[in-house]
């Protein structure tokens, strides 16, 4: 793993928009409460539970890992997601997350009146609607009458690229800019960010997260190699498993924001391969 000096340099480049840092910060319900008060414009909002990297499954067994699942004092179930790459249909991702969350928190036999309200807060490093605004509320509207339908699902998309001076836009600066802090408006976010980026204990915590990330990916590649070994011949299968596993590890590390230098060091892949995966 990185030396303390190298890791300290890398840690300073992490921000809450990065999965690694956000999921660690989201373990603190006070952090989730602070950002939800701003984005939902509800100063009375309370978060009574926050679960980082919550896993839910559908009936066919496909799982989803939510960056953060929160329960508010009034019973709402809220998923907060952070996304750096504009590489998928994120509107459908939000719809899927809402469906999985609803299914997993609903009690068998209860009337639909008692299905919990669900809110998706999607924070991205790109403007998904290209509208030039920092925040978008998605409403369900009857086409023929213009009537807004309230069915218990709220979707809010926030981005870090459009700044208009509003409080949500000011908060987004803390999510993306290395040296951005605002202890007056966002004391919890500022403090947690500072601890993880600058303190010895924070660096150690982030280092442990990266170690686990790479360890999990290596284990998956080993299992893949064993399976292919059984199917195609031990040595051929293991070699293919190692190569594909290294690429999977590299993809995960790239997604989490690690530099090409670190990716090459810990996967053994060439610079050309890593650059191709980054593209």
XYZ file of C-alpha atoms in Angstrom, residues 36-232:
197
model
C -30.190 17.038 3.696
C -31.335 20.159 5.557
C -29.676 22.223 2.835
C -30.769 20.234 -0.205
C -34.328 19.587 1.009
C -34.603 23.122 2.426
C -35.901 21.777 5.720
C -34.179 23.168 8.813
C -36.385 21.022 11.050
C -35.262 17.767 9.446
C -33.650 15.188 11.708
C -31.800 12.010 10.727
C -32.308 9.213 13.223
C -30.332 6.586 11.283
C -27.645 6.696 8.624
C -26.217 3.576 6.999
C -23.269 3.910 4.660
C -23.083 1.470 1.717
C -26.465 -0.076 2.472
C -27.233 -3.190 0.412
C -30.659 -4.094 -0.919
C -31.856 -6.848 -3.273
C -34.714 -7.345 -5.679
C -36.733 -10.551 -6.052
C -34.393 -11.930 -8.714
C -31.409 -11.450 -6.421
C -29.758 -8.474 -8.123
C -28.286 -6.287 -5.423
C -27.581 -2.592 -5.225
C -25.284 -0.788 -2.799
C -26.500 2.681 -1.903
C -23.869 5.219 -0.887
C -26.026 6.223 2.074
C -29.471 5.278 3.359
C -30.995 7.627 5.907
C -34.154 7.531 7.951
C -35.585 10.872 9.035
C -37.531 11.678 12.156
C -40.777 11.813 10.169
C -40.220 8.336 8.716
C -38.856 9.169 5.273
C -36.326 6.819 3.718
C -33.644 8.791 1.857
C -30.924 7.561 -0.454
C -27.999 9.930 -1.009
C -25.801 9.055 -3.989
C -22.626 10.712 -5.244
C -21.524 10.213 -8.829
C -18.444 11.540 -10.612
C -18.727 9.839 -14.021
C -21.434 10.560 -16.588
C -21.195 7.011 -17.907
C -24.652 5.502 -17.500
C -28.370 6.245 -17.502
C -28.492 7.849 -14.073
C -32.186 8.662 -14.261
C -32.894 4.939 -14.461
C -30.309 4.338 -11.736
C -32.251 6.689 -9.450
C -35.533 4.980 -10.363
C -34.043 1.554 -9.630
C -32.609 2.702 -6.300
C -36.000 4.074 -5.290
C -37.721 0.810 -6.216
C -35.215 -1.353 -4.322
C -35.339 0.908 -1.288
C -39.150 0.890 -1.269
C -39.297 -2.885 -1.611
C -36.771 -3.547 1.126
C -38.255 -1.230 3.750
C -41.928 -2.114 3.183
C -43.608 -4.537 5.555
C -45.405 -7.598 4.235
C -49.186 -7.347 4.404
C -49.313 -3.603 5.052
C -51.704 -1.455 3.036
C -50.101 0.796 0.445
C -51.122 3.763 2.564
C -48.315 2.747 4.900
C -45.556 2.413 2.303
C -42.797 4.770 3.540
C -42.057 7.927 1.593
C -38.798 7.618 -0.333
C -36.461 10.385 -1.443
C -33.512 10.094 -3.824
C -30.839 12.793 -3.558
C -28.430 12.392 -6.468
C -25.258 14.499 -6.263
C -23.173 14.530 -9.446
C -20.088 16.164 -10.861
C -21.999 16.920 -14.059
C -25.296 18.572 -14.985
C -27.515 15.647 -15.920
C -30.143 17.974 -17.469
C -27.797 20.576 -19.020
C -30.080 23.288 -17.653
C -27.417 25.466 -16.065
C -28.891 25.098 -12.566
C -27.255 23.608 -9.468
C -30.397 21.761 -8.329
C -33.416 20.145 -9.989
C -36.635 18.781 -8.446
C -38.413 16.049 -10.425
C -42.203 16.252 -10.239
C -44.736 13.731 -11.529
C -47.323 15.683 -13.521
C -50.591 14.685 -15.225
C -49.972 15.670 -18.844
C -53.550 16.615 -19.615
C -54.263 18.751 -16.556
C -50.883 19.822 -15.195
C -51.800 18.359 -11.811
C -48.754 17.472 -9.696
C -49.050 13.975 -8.233
C -47.753 13.264 -4.745
C -47.103 9.524 -4.508
C -44.440 9.553 -1.801
C -41.430 9.576 -4.129
C -39.155 12.629 -4.244
C -36.193 12.942 -6.607
C -33.695 15.778 -6.372
C -30.638 16.067 -8.588
C -27.806 18.298 -7.426
C -24.640 19.044 -9.379
C -21.298 20.613 -8.581
C -20.720 22.454 -11.868
C -23.305 25.244 -11.786
C -22.731 27.912 -9.134
C -25.391 30.528 -8.407
C -24.436 31.539 -4.858
C -27.286 29.580 -3.255
C -26.687 27.504 -0.151
C -26.799 24.167 -2.046
C -24.274 25.536 -4.549
C -22.017 26.721 -1.717
C -22.220 23.267 -0.159
C -21.187 21.683 -3.453
C -17.941 23.651 -3.376
C -16.983 21.649 -0.288
C -17.752 18.469 -2.214
C -15.279 19.185 -5.015
C -12.686 21.819 -4.084
C -9.670 20.602 -2.110
C -9.311 23.613 0.172
C -12.975 24.622 0.408
C -14.356 24.757 3.952
C -17.234 26.718 5.490
C -17.548 26.198 9.213
C -20.272 28.832 9.571
C -22.763 27.264 7.155
C -21.563 23.653 7.070
C -19.662 22.899 10.298
C -20.080 19.108 10.274
C -19.120 18.675 6.633
C -16.137 20.975 7.056
C -14.878 19.222 10.189
C -15.197 15.670 8.844
C -13.608 16.634 5.546
C -10.702 18.276 7.334
C -10.151 15.252 9.583
C -10.090 12.765 6.710
C -7.904 14.926 4.480
C -5.420 16.296 6.970
C -5.198 14.445 10.273
C -3.019 11.423 10.995
C -6.035 9.446 12.162
C -7.997 10.431 9.080
C -5.162 9.386 6.787
C -4.946 6.035 8.563
C -8.698 5.532 8.178
C -8.624 6.302 4.451
C -5.600 4.057 4.007
C -7.491 1.168 5.600
C -10.417 1.782 3.245
C -8.158 1.628 0.185
C -6.481 -1.528 1.505
C -9.865 -3.207 1.868
C -10.938 -2.008 -1.566
C -7.919 -3.579 -3.259
C -8.037 -6.708 -1.057
C -11.690 -7.352 -1.976
C -10.979 -6.917 -5.677
C -7.976 -9.263 -5.490
C -10.069 -11.902 -3.764
C -12.694 -11.659 -6.498
C -9.999 -12.108 -9.142
C -8.662 -15.176 -7.310
C -12.124 -16.739 -7.256
C -12.497 -15.959 -10.960
C -9.142 -17.622 -11.662
C -10.136 -20.719 -9.706
C -13.397 -20.989 -11.644
C -11.693 -20.600 -15.005
C -9.029 -23.020 -13.883
C -11.674 -25.672 -13.390
C -13.296 -24.875 -16.736
C -10.283 -24.368 -19.001
